[in-house]
mmCIF file of N, CA and C in Angstrom:
data_model
loop_
_atom_site.group_PDB
_atom_site.id
_atom_site.type_symbol
_atom_site.label_atom_id
_atom_site.label_comp_id
_atom_site.label_asym_id
_atom_site.label_seq_id
_atom_site.Cartn_x
_atom_site.Cartn_y
_atom_site.Cartn_z
ATOM 1 N N MET A 1 124.931 -1.389 144.641
ATOM 2 C CA MET A 1 124.072 -0.072 144.360
ATOM 3 C C MET A 1 125.398 0.682 144.655
ATOM 4 N N THR A 2 125.544 1.753 144.052
ATOM 5 C CA THR A 2 126.629 2.914 144.742
ATOM 6 C C THR A 2 126.348 4.133 145.470
ATOM 7 N N LYS A 3 126.917 4.409 146.301
ATOM 8 C CA LYS A 3 126.665 5.354 147.202
ATOM 9 C C LYS A 3 127.165 6.189 145.847
ATOM 10 N N LYS A 4 126.412 7.385 146.345
ATOM 11 C CA LYS A 4 127.087 8.908 145.562
ATOM 12 C C LYS A 4 127.659 9.556 146.931
ATOM 13 N N THR A 5 129.206 9.688 146.313
ATOM 14 C CA THR A 5 129.998 10.626 146.737
ATOM 15 C C THR A 5 128.996 12.514 147.072
ATOM 16 N N LYS A 6 129.539 12.727 148.318
ATOM 17 C CA LYS A 6 129.160 14.737 148.966
ATOM 18 C C LYS A 6 130.325 14.815 147.942
ATOM 19 N N THR A 7 129.965 15.706 147.109
ATOM 20 C CA THR A 7 131.250 17.245 146.482
ATOM 21 C C THR A 7 131.368 18.116 147.664
ATOM 22 N N SER A 8 132.442 17.843 148.170
ATOM 23 C CA SER A 8 133.466 18.755 149.183
ATOM 24 C C SER A 8 132.762 20.525 148.496
ATOM 25 N N LYS A 9 132.697 21.535 149.432
ATOM 26 C CA LYS A 9 132.588 22.601 149.783
ATOM 27 C C LYS A 9 133.892 23.300 148.469
ATOM 28 N N GLU A 10 135.392 23.022 148.329
ATOM 29 C CA GLU A 10 136.205 23.796 147.754
ATOM 30 C C GLU A 10 135.316 23.162 145.652
ATOM 31 N N GLU A 11 135.248 21.849 145.716
ATOM 32 C CA GLU A 11 135.561 21.063 144.589
ATOM 33 C C GLU A 11 134.122 22.070 143.757
ATOM 34 N N SER A 12 132.831 22.315 144.551
ATOM 35 C CA SER A 12 131.806 22.755 144.310
ATOM 36 C C SER A 12 132.117 24.175 144.046
ATOM 37 N N LEU A 13 133.023 25.190 144.523
ATOM 38 C CA LEU A 13 133.117 26.719 144.852
ATOM 39 C C LEU A 13 133.970 26.571 143.381
ATOM 40 N N GLU A 14 134.792 25.525 143.372
ATOM 41 C CA GLU A 14 136.051 25.539 141.654
ATOM 42 C C GLU A 14 135.333 25.498 140.729
ATOM 43 N N TRP A 15 133.843 24.213 140.318
ATOM 44 C CA TRP A 15 133.491 24.112 139.580
ATOM 45 C C TRP A 15 132.473 25.374 139.230
ATOM 46 N N ALA A 16 132.501 26.172 140.380
ATOM 47 C CA ALA A 16 131.007 27.037 140.452
ATOM 48 C C ALA A 16 131.802 28.736 139.322
ATOM 49 N N LYS A 17 132.911 28.868 140.025
ATOM 50 C CA LYS A 17 134.472 29.475 139.480
ATOM 51 C C LYS A 17 133.828 29.453 138.161
ATOM 52 N N GLN A 18 134.800 28.524 137.210
ATOM 53 C CA GLN A 18 134.619 28.055 136.533
ATOM 54 C C GLN A 18 133.194 28.575 135.096
ATOM 55 N N ALA A 19 132.763 27.717 135.589
ATOM 56 C CA ALA A 19 131.059 28.142 135.056
ATOM 57 C C ALA A 19 130.871 29.371 135.577
ATOM 58 N N TYR A 20 130.951 30.286 135.956
ATOM 59 C CA TYR A 20 130.682 31.890 135.896
ATOM 60 C C TYR A 20 132.401 32.155 135.202
ATOM 61 N N ALA A 21 132.927 31.811 134.528
ATOM 62 C CA ALA A 21 134.367 32.259 133.922
ATOM 63 C C ALA A 21 133.796 32.110 132.425
ATOM 64 N N LYS A 22 133.181 31.095 132.257
ATOM 65 C CA LYS A 22 132.409 31.164 131.127
ATOM 66 C C LYS A 22 131.610 31.598 130.403
ATOM 67 N N LEU A 23 131.199 31.621 131.395
ATOM 68 C CA LEU A 23 129.391 32.425 130.792
ATOM 69 C C LEU A 23 129.927 33.711 131.203
ATOM 70 N N LYS A 24 131.292 34.195 131.944
ATOM 71 C CA LYS A 24 131.776 35.810 131.631
ATOM 72 C C LYS A 24 132.583 36.283 130.220
ATOM 73 N N ASN A 25 133.349 35.211 129.925
ATOM 74 C CA ASN A 25 134.266 35.236 128.486
ATOM 75 C C ASN A 25 133.358 35.091 127.611
ATOM 76 N N LYS A 26 131.902 33.955 127.285
ATOM 77 C CA LYS A 26 131.299 34.186 126.742
ATOM 78 C C LYS A 26 130.594 35.095 126.183
ATOM 79 N N LYS A 27 130.584 35.426 124.568
ATOM 80 C CA LYS A 27 129.492 37.627 124.358
ATOM 81 C C LYS A 27 128.619 36.102 123.920
ATOM 82 N N GLU A 28 127.461 36.229 124.089
ATOM 83 C CA GLU A 28 126.096 36.196 123.572
ATOM 84 C C GLU A 28 126.293 36.441 121.676
ATOM 85 N N ILE A 29 125.654 35.395 120.970
ATOM 86 C CA ILE A 29 125.588 35.714 119.157
ATOM 87 C C ILE A 29 124.544 34.624 119.399
ATOM 88 N N LYS A 30 123.667 35.592 118.555
ATOM 89 C CA LYS A 30 122.806 34.435 117.834
ATOM 90 C C LYS A 30 123.010 35.109 116.203
ATOM 91 N N PHE A 31 122.426 33.437 116.557
ATOM 92 C CA PHE A 31 122.624 32.816 114.900
ATOM 93 C C PHE A 31 121.534 33.519 114.080
ATOM 94 N N LYS A 32 121.927 33.229 112.411
ATOM 95 C CA LYS A 32 120.455 33.486 111.466
ATOM 96 C C LYS A 32 120.131 31.610 111.537
ATOM 97 N N SER A 33 120.779 31.099 111.951
ATOM 98 C CA SER A 33 120.370 29.856 111.620
ATOM 99 C C SER A 33 120.817 28.907 112.625
ATOM 100 N N LYS A 34 119.955 27.369 112.828
ATOM 101 C CA LYS A 34 120.313 26.287 113.266
ATOM 102 C C LYS A 34 121.882 26.060 113.150
ATOM 103 N N LEU A 35 121.798 25.672 111.999
ATOM 104 C CA LEU A 35 123.083 24.921 110.988
ATOM 105 C C LEU A 35 124.539 26.107 111.685
ATOM 106 N N GLU A 36 124.007 27.093 111.446
ATOM 107 C CA GLU A 36 125.096 27.985 111.998
ATOM 108 C C GLU A 36 125.511 27.754 113.268
ATOM 109 N N GLU A 37 124.449 27.734 114.043
ATOM 110 C CA GLU A 37 124.951 27.644 115.924
ATOM 111 C C GLU A 37 125.453 26.339 116.382
ATOM 112 N N ARG A 38 125.547 25.612 115.341
ATOM 113 C CA ARG A 38 125.431 24.017 114.999
ATOM 114 C C ARG A 38 127.368 23.718 115.237
ATOM 115 N N VAL A 39 127.768 24.597 114.095
ATOM 116 C CA VAL A 39 129.196 24.369 113.870
ATOM 117 C C VAL A 39 129.682 25.210 114.536
ATOM 118 N N ALA A 40 128.946 26.463 114.841
ATOM 119 C CA ALA A 40 129.862 27.299 116.137
ATOM 120 C C ALA A 40 130.371 26.101 117.233
ATOM 121 N N ASP A 41 128.994 25.376 117.448
ATOM 122 C CA ASP A 41 129.210 24.613 118.667
ATOM 123 C C ASP A 41 130.255 23.220 118.190
ATOM 124 N N LEU A 42 130.530 23.480 117.242
ATOM 125 C CA LEU A 42 131.093 22.404 117.258
ATOM 126 C C LEU A 42 132.598 22.479 116.743
ATOM 127 N N LEU A 43 132.701 24.435 116.534
ATOM 128 C CA LEU A 43 134.190 25.184 116.798
ATOM 129 C C LEU A 43 135.013 25.414 117.855
ATOM 130 N N THR A 44 134.235 25.705 118.959
ATOM 131 C CA THR A 44 134.086 25.847 120.085
ATOM 132 C C THR A 44 134.353 24.495 120.873
ATOM 133 N N ASN A 45 133.989 23.256 120.731
ATOM 134 C CA ASN A 45 134.319 22.493 121.487
ATOM 135 C C ASN A 45 135.575 21.772 120.621
ATOM 136 N N LEU A 46 135.413 21.567 119.272
ATOM 137 C CA LEU A 46 136.938 21.769 118.630
ATOM 138 C C LEU A 46 138.447 22.159 118.862
ATOM 139 N N GLY A 47 138.363 23.808 119.517
ATOM 140 C CA GLY A 47 138.252 24.680 120.525
ATOM 141 C C GLY A 47 139.044 25.513 119.267
ATOM 142 N N VAL A 48 138.497 25.856 118.145
ATOM 143 C CA VAL A 48 139.051 26.054 117.179
ATOM 144 C C VAL A 48 138.426 27.505 117.094
ATOM 145 N N SER A 49 139.101 29.144 117.172
ATOM 146 C CA SER A 49 138.651 30.249 117.741
ATOM 147 C C SER A 49 138.457 30.345 116.411
ATOM 148 N N TYR A 50 137.029 31.152 115.799
ATOM 149 C CA TYR A 50 136.402 31.795 115.267
ATOM 150 C C TYR A 50 135.644 33.794 115.494
ATOM 151 N N GLU A 51 135.258 34.108 114.551
ATOM 152 C CA GLU A 51 135.231 34.707 114.586
ATOM 153 C C GLU A 51 133.448 34.776 113.933
ATOM 154 N N TYR A 52 132.090 34.846 114.067
ATOM 155 C CA TYR A 52 131.744 35.491 113.301
ATOM 156 C C TYR A 52 130.896 36.265 112.435
ATOM 157 N N GLU A 53 130.756 36.370 111.467
ATOM 158 C CA GLU A 53 129.890 37.918 110.867
ATOM 159 C C GLU A 53 130.559 39.169 111.490
ATOM 160 N N SER A 54 132.051 39.118 111.307
ATOM 161 C CA SER A 54 133.066 40.862 111.562
ATOM 162 C C SER A 54 132.946 41.052 110.663
ATOM 163 N N THR A 55 133.131 41.394 110.060
ATOM 164 C CA THR A 55 133.878 41.152 108.684
ATOM 165 C C THR A 55 132.698 41.795 107.436
ATOM 166 N N LYS A 56 133.065 42.781 106.883
ATOM 167 C CA LYS A 56 132.177 42.971 105.753
ATOM 168 C C LYS A 56 132.656 43.212 104.374
ATOM 169 N N VAL A 57 132.508 42.504 103.785
ATOM 170 C CA VAL A 57 133.137 41.849 101.771
ATOM 171 C C VAL A 57 132.969 43.022 100.862
ATOM 172 N N PRO A 58 133.255 43.140 99.871
ATOM 173 C CA PRO A 58 132.076 44.354 99.202
ATOM 174 C C PRO A 58 132.519 43.210 97.765
ATOM 175 N N TYR A 59 130.431 43.200 96.766
ATOM 176 C CA TYR A 59 130.548 42.634 96.315
ATOM 177 C C TYR A 59 129.744 42.891 94.899
ATOM 178 N N THR A 60 130.221 42.660 93.539
ATOM 179 C CA THR A 60 129.117 43.506 93.385
ATOM 180 C C THR A 60 128.020 42.500 91.758
ATOM 181 N N ILE A 61 127.565 42.720 91.524
ATOM 182 C CA ILE A 61 126.902 41.600 90.560
ATOM 183 C C ILE A 61 126.652 42.050 89.469
ATOM 184 N N GLN A 62 126.394 41.513 88.558
ATOM 185 C CA GLN A 62 126.348 41.684 86.936
ATOM 186 C C GLN A 62 125.001 42.530 86.994
ATOM 187 N N HIS A 63 124.992 42.766 86.373
ATOM 188 C CA HIS A 63 123.163 43.304 85.711
ATOM 189 C C HIS A 63 123.475 44.439 84.607
ATOM 190 N N ASN A 64 122.561 44.156 83.411
ATOM 191 C CA ASN A 64 122.069 44.887 82.456
ATOM 192 C C ASN A 64 121.289 46.426 82.517
ATOM 193 N N TYR A 65 122.324 47.382 82.091
ATOM 194 C CA TYR A 65 121.054 48.474 81.851
ATOM 195 C C TYR A 65 120.724 49.095 80.672
ATOM 196 N N HIS A 66 119.278 48.570 80.655
ATOM 197 C CA HIS A 66 118.884 49.202 79.468
ATOM 198 C C HIS A 66 118.109 50.905 79.208
ATOM 199 N N PRO A 67 118.723 51.781 78.973
ATOM 200 C CA PRO A 67 118.688 52.968 79.171
ATOM 201 C C PRO A 67 116.806 52.854 78.374
ATOM 202 N N ASP A 68 116.540 54.344 79.130
ATOM 203 C CA ASP A 68 115.288 54.870 78.287
ATOM 204 C C ASP A 68 115.339 54.940 76.869
ATOM 205 N N PHE A 69 116.345 56.080 76.299
ATOM 206 C CA PHE A 69 116.120 56.682 74.923
ATOM 207 C C PHE A 69 117.640 56.937 74.608
ATOM 208 N N ILE A 70 118.183 55.734 73.887
ATOM 209 C CA ILE A 70 119.841 56.216 73.145
ATOM 210 C C ILE A 70 119.963 57.033 71.752
ATOM 211 N N LEU A 71 120.428 58.700 71.904
ATOM 212 C CA LEU A 71 120.082 59.575 70.311
ATOM 213 C C LEU A 71 120.763 59.263 69.860
ATOM 214 N N SER A 72 121.174 59.897 68.183
ATOM 215 C CA SER A 72 121.546 59.352 67.426
ATOM 216 C C SER A 72 122.876 59.902 67.763
ATOM 217 N N ASN A 73 123.115 60.699 68.992
ATOM 218 C CA ASN A 73 124.171 61.622 68.946
ATOM 219 C C ASN A 73 125.307 61.443 70.183
ATOM 220 N N HIS A 74 124.128 60.109 70.124
ATOM 221 C CA HIS A 74 125.131 59.109 71.847
ATOM 222 C C HIS A 74 124.771 59.556 72.284
ATOM 223 N N VAL A 75 124.151 60.011 72.492
ATOM 224 C CA VAL A 75 123.491 60.833 74.158
ATOM 225 C C VAL A 75 122.629 60.132 74.964
ATOM 226 N N TYR A 76 122.149 59.303 76.167
ATOM 227 C CA TYR A 76 121.845 58.369 76.918
ATOM 228 C C TYR A 76 120.576 58.710 77.776
ATOM 229 N N LEU A 77 119.074 59.320 77.514
ATOM 230 C CA LEU A 77 118.486 59.954 78.521
ATOM 231 C C LEU A 77 117.875 59.013 79.313
ATOM 232 N N GLU A 78 117.982 59.149 80.469
ATOM 233 C CA GLU A 78 116.565 58.523 81.235
ATOM 234 C C GLU A 78 116.245 59.314 81.507
ATOM 235 N N THR A 79 115.251 58.897 81.889
ATOM 236 C CA THR A 79 113.465 59.839 82.512
ATOM 237 C C THR A 79 113.053 58.921 83.405
ATOM 238 N N LYS A 80 112.937 60.140 84.657
ATOM 239 C CA LYS A 80 112.444 59.379 85.748
ATOM 240 C C LYS A 80 111.073 60.906 86.270
ATOM 241 N N GLY A 81 110.056 60.002 86.737
ATOM 242 C CA GLY A 81 109.019 60.710 87.621
ATOM 243 C C GLY A 81 109.364 60.363 89.063
ATOM 244 N N TYR A 82 109.633 59.765 89.652
ATOM 245 C CA TYR A 82 110.095 59.012 90.894
ATOM 246 C C TYR A 82 110.894 58.279 90.711
ATOM 247 N N TRP A 83 112.027 58.924 91.354
ATOM 248 C CA TRP A 83 113.193 58.363 91.967
ATOM 249 C C TRP A 83 113.882 57.613 92.867
ATOM 250 N N ASP A 84 114.126 56.480 92.780
ATOM 251 C CA ASP A 84 114.337 55.971 94.242
ATOM 252 C C ASP A 84 115.627 55.645 94.517
ATOM 253 N N ALA A 85 115.959 55.594 96.140
ATOM 254 C CA ALA A 85 117.245 54.871 96.140
ATOM 255 C C ALA A 85 117.853 53.657 95.286
ATOM 256 N N LYS A 86 117.186 52.728 94.832
ATOM 257 C CA LYS A 86 117.777 52.001 94.232
ATOM 258 C C LYS A 86 117.879 52.597 92.467
ATOM 259 N N ASP A 87 117.272 53.098 92.154
ATOM 260 C CA ASP A 87 117.667 54.042 91.164
ATOM 261 C C ASP A 87 118.660 54.376 90.659
ATOM 262 N N ARG A 88 119.511 55.083 92.460
ATOM 263 C CA ARG A 88 120.564 56.261 92.111
ATOM 264 C C ARG A 88 121.275 55.535 92.434
ATOM 265 N N ARG A 89 121.030 54.189 92.827
ATOM 266 C CA ARG A 89 122.697 53.643 93.091
ATOM 267 C C ARG A 89 122.547 52.790 91.604
ATOM 268 N N LYS A 90 121.537 52.611 91.116
ATOM 269 C CA LYS A 90 121.752 52.230 89.356
ATOM 270 C C LYS A 90 122.393 53.043 88.477
ATOM 271 N N VAL A 91 122.213 54.239 88.273
ATOM 272 C CA VAL A 91 123.042 54.903 87.879
ATOM 273 C C VAL A 91 124.209 55.800 88.422
ATOM 274 N N LEU A 92 124.322 55.324 89.453
ATOM 275 C CA LEU A 92 125.980 55.656 89.603
ATOM 276 C C LEU A 92 126.881 54.810 89.416
ATOM 277 N N ALA A 93 126.201 53.527 89.501
ATOM 278 C CA ALA A 93 127.068 52.287 88.918
ATOM 279 C C ALA A 93 127.308 52.369 87.551
ATOM 280 N N VAL A 94 126.069 51.899 86.948
ATOM 281 C CA VAL A 94 126.360 52.851 85.048
ATOM 282 C C VAL A 94 127.583 53.422 84.884
ATOM 283 N N LYS A 95 127.679 55.185 85.598
ATOM 284 C CA LYS A 95 128.090 55.718 85.029
ATOM 285 C C LYS A 95 129.555 55.451 85.517
ATOM 286 N N ARG A 96 130.045 54.603 86.592
ATOM 287 C CA ARG A 96 131.232 53.937 87.250
ATOM 288 C C ARG A 96 131.760 52.943 86.531
ATOM 289 N N ASP A 97 131.199 51.897 85.872
ATOM 290 C CA ASP A 97 132.025 51.674 84.953
ATOM 291 C C ASP A 97 131.258 51.603 83.449
ATOM 292 N N ASN A 98 130.666 52.660 82.965
ATOM 293 C CA ASN A 98 130.597 52.733 81.892
ATOM 294 C C ASN A 98 130.738 54.310 81.602
ATOM 295 N N PRO A 99 131.922 55.209 81.881
ATOM 296 C CA PRO A 99 133.002 56.389 81.836
ATOM 297 C C PRO A 99 132.520 56.999 80.630
ATOM 298 N N ASP A 100 132.303 55.806 79.713
ATOM 299 C CA ASP A 100 132.040 56.706 78.233
ATOM 300 C C ASP A 100 130.883 57.337 78.044
ATOM 301 N N ILE A 101 130.291 56.816 78.615
ATOM 302 C CA ILE A 101 128.131 57.056 78.301
ATOM 303 C C ILE A 101 128.237 58.151 78.601
ATOM 304 N N ASP A 102 127.483 58.823 78.242
ATOM 305 C CA ASP A 102 127.410 60.189 78.079
ATOM 306 C C ASP A 102 125.357 59.957 78.201
ATOM 307 N N LEU A 103 125.415 59.873 79.705
ATOM 308 C CA LEU A 103 124.015 59.605 80.140
ATOM 309 C C LEU A 103 123.594 60.537 80.995
ATOM 310 N N ARG A 104 122.009 61.226 80.955
ATOM 311 C CA ARG A 104 121.537 62.767 81.740
ATOM 312 C C ARG A 104 120.070 62.295 81.998
ATOM 313 N N MET A 105 119.659 63.095 83.399
ATOM 314 C CA MET A 105 118.767 62.473 83.600
ATOM 315 C C MET A 105 117.232 63.911 82.911
ATOM 316 N N VAL A 106 116.020 63.363 83.224
ATOM 317 C CA VAL A 106 115.489 64.023 82.522
ATOM 318 C C VAL A 106 114.198 63.391 83.299
ATOM 319 N N PHE A 107 113.751 64.615 84.144
ATOM 320 C CA PHE A 107 112.856 64.223 85.290
ATOM 321 C C PHE A 107 111.840 65.125 85.372
ATOM 322 N N GLN A 108 110.215 64.293 85.583
ATOM 323 C CA GLN A 108 109.500 64.775 85.582
ATOM 324 C C GLN A 108 108.908 65.984 86.227
ATOM 325 N N SER A 109 109.703 65.629 87.709
ATOM 326 C CA SER A 109 109.866 67.080 88.754
ATOM 327 C C SER A 109 111.600 67.026 89.401
ATOM 328 N N PRO A 110 112.253 68.164 88.719
ATOM 329 C CA PRO A 110 113.181 67.723 89.205
ATOM 330 C C PRO A 110 113.681 68.611 90.602
ATOM 331 N N TYR A 111 112.875 69.152 91.205
ATOM 332 C CA TYR A 111 113.027 69.677 92.512
ATOM 333 C C TYR A 111 112.025 68.745 94.021
ATOM 334 N N ASN A 112 111.548 67.862 93.528
ATOM 335 C CA ASN A 112 111.057 67.320 94.057
ATOM 336 C C ASN A 112 112.651 66.090 95.160
ATOM 337 N N LYS A 113 111.825 65.987 96.402
ATOM 338 C CA LYS A 113 112.815 65.348 97.537
ATOM 339 C C LYS A 113 113.588 64.451 96.852
ATOM 340 N N ILE A 114 115.072 63.540 97.055
ATOM 341 C CA ILE A 114 115.064 62.455 96.896
ATOM 342 C C ILE A 114 114.956 61.424 98.640
ATOM 343 N N SER A 115 114.161 61.632 99.275
ATOM 344 C CA SER A 115 113.283 61.097 100.336
ATOM 345 C C SER A 115 112.693 61.920 101.221
ATOM 346 N N LYS A 116 111.638 61.649 101.979
ATOM 347 C CA LYS A 116 111.107 62.551 103.072
ATOM 348 C C LYS A 116 111.655 63.650 103.979
ATOM 349 N N SER A 117 112.584 62.684 104.043
ATOM 350 C CA SER A 117 113.513 63.319 104.850
ATOM 351 C C SER A 117 114.963 63.793 104.521
ATOM 352 N N SER A 118 114.690 64.303 103.556
ATOM 353 C CA SER A 118 116.486 65.049 103.319
ATOM 354 C C SER A 118 115.790 66.001 102.282
ATOM 355 N N LYS A 119 116.822 66.901 102.887
ATOM 356 C CA LYS A 119 116.859 68.382 101.353
ATOM 357 C C LYS A 119 117.218 68.367 100.494
ATOM 358 N N THR A 120 117.444 66.934 99.625
ATOM 359 C CA THR A 120 118.101 67.281 98.613
ATOM 360 C C THR A 120 117.401 66.665 97.453
ATOM 361 N N THR A 121 117.388 67.707 96.722
ATOM 362 C CA THR A 121 116.072 67.303 95.233
ATOM 363 C C THR A 121 116.572 66.033 94.466
ATOM 364 N N TYR A 122 116.398 65.630 92.957
ATOM 365 C CA TYR A 122 116.591 64.589 92.609
ATOM 366 C C TYR A 122 117.876 65.737 91.727
ATOM 367 N N ALA A 123 117.603 66.811 91.543
ATOM 368 C CA ALA A 123 118.638 68.093 90.666
ATOM 369 C C ALA A 123 119.853 68.168 91.506
ATOM 370 N N GLN A 124 119.710 68.771 92.488
ATOM 371 C CA GLN A 124 120.545 68.441 93.364
ATOM 372 C C GLN A 124 121.580 67.306 93.384
ATOM 373 N N TRP A 125 120.972 66.348 94.053
ATOM 374 C CA TRP A 125 121.414 64.525 93.508
ATOM 375 C C TRP A 125 122.681 64.924 92.404
ATOM 376 N N CYS A 126 121.648 65.001 90.867
ATOM 377 C CA CYS A 126 122.713 65.233 90.007
ATOM 378 C C CYS A 126 123.557 66.076 89.924
ATOM 379 N N GLU A 127 123.779 67.128 90.535
ATOM 380 C CA GLU A 127 124.450 67.869 90.721
ATOM 381 C C GLU A 127 125.813 67.410 91.089
ATOM 382 N N LYS A 128 125.486 67.202 92.266
ATOM 383 C CA LYS A 128 126.507 66.174 93.992
ATOM 384 C C LYS A 128 127.306 65.436 92.527
ATOM 385 N N HIS A 129 126.942 64.784 91.734
ATOM 386 C CA HIS A 129 126.891 63.447 91.328
ATOM 387 C C HIS A 129 127.901 63.433 89.432
ATOM 388 N N ASP A 130 127.542 64.948 89.084
ATOM 389 C CA ASP A 130 128.210 65.849 87.417
ATOM 390 C C ASP A 130 127.426 64.670 86.609
ATOM 391 N N ILE A 131 126.275 64.554 87.091
ATOM 392 C CA ILE A 131 124.999 64.323 85.992
ATOM 393 C C ILE A 131 123.816 65.090 85.077
ATOM 394 N N PRO A 132 125.150 65.632 84.095
ATOM 395 C CA PRO A 132 123.944 66.391 83.601
ATOM 396 C C PRO A 132 122.176 66.225 83.997
ATOM 397 N N TRP A 133 120.733 67.052 83.920
ATOM 398 C CA TRP A 133 119.769 66.803 84.691
ATOM 399 C C TRP A 133 119.355 68.280 83.594
ATOM 400 N N THR A 134 117.141 67.657 83.165
ATOM 401 C CA THR A 134 117.010 68.532 82.852
ATOM 402 C C THR A 134 115.960 68.103 83.393
ATOM 403 N N SER A 135 114.029 69.069 83.015
ATOM 404 C CA SER A 135 112.876 68.759 83.735
ATOM 405 C C SER A 135 112.562 68.247 82.143
ATOM 406 N N PHE A 136 111.035 68.072 82.406
ATOM 407 C CA PHE A 136 110.712 66.878 80.693
ATOM 408 C C PHE A 136 110.185 68.685 80.430
ATOM 409 N N HIS A 137 110.312 69.372 80.802
ATOM 410 C CA HIS A 137 109.751 70.811 80.285
ATOM 411 C C HIS A 137 110.325 71.743 79.662
ATOM 412 N N ASN A 138 111.915 70.909 79.438
ATOM 413 C CA ASN A 138 112.437 72.345 79.418
ATOM 414 C C ASN A 138 113.701 71.942 78.714
ATOM 415 N N ILE A 139 113.685 70.622 77.604
ATOM 416 C CA ILE A 139 114.359 69.790 77.596
ATOM 417 C C ILE A 139 115.786 70.891 76.436
ATOM 418 N N PRO A 140 117.346 71.359 76.516
ATOM 419 C CA PRO A 140 117.776 72.045 75.596
ATOM 420 C C PRO A 140 118.276 70.795 74.137
ATOM 421 N N LEU A 141 117.507 71.937 73.586
ATOM 422 C CA LEU A 141 117.730 71.354 72.178
ATOM 423 C C LEU A 141 119.135 70.793 72.198
ATOM 424 N N ASP A 142 120.602 70.994 72.193
ATOM 425 C CA ASP A 142 121.041 70.880 71.768
ATOM 426 C C ASP A 142 121.354 69.718 72.088
ATOM 427 N N TRP A 143 121.057 69.172 73.383
ATOM 428 C CA TRP A 143 121.173 67.886 74.079
ATOM 429 C C TRP A 143 120.090 66.677 73.105
ATOM 430 N N LEU A 144 119.204 66.957 72.082
ATOM 431 C CA LEU A 144 118.016 65.978 70.831
ATOM 432 C C LEU A 144 119.394 65.825 69.585
ATOM 433 N N THR A 145 120.674 66.296 69.657
ATOM 434 C CA THR A 145 121.278 66.553 68.059
ATOM 435 C C THR A 145 122.404 66.735 68.082
#
């Protein structure tokens, strides 16, 4: 039977200092999965430095736009009753990626606010983004011919 040797006060103090230093320098990272946590542990144990989700990289997903109406004069009419943020992003992306398209908005209620917390109306949003708009009851005839 081996006799357990007592740890000296200096050794205990040194161990405590090292443990405290590790805790102090370690940022608490919340991983999204156990696998991410395991990879982080592996990297740490191997002495590999890393950053976790510290950068944003933009990307575009290819979608297809189906305009509500394409007129013989090549005007695209998009009609909206309720116009949510997702649809507004789509309209901006279509305009950005297809600058030659003459896209115009027809609203049931152009003076509705884009959200409960916003003062901006559908009409103001269109004006800000240089998108022609009208209400259903006031579609200009020159838009249609």
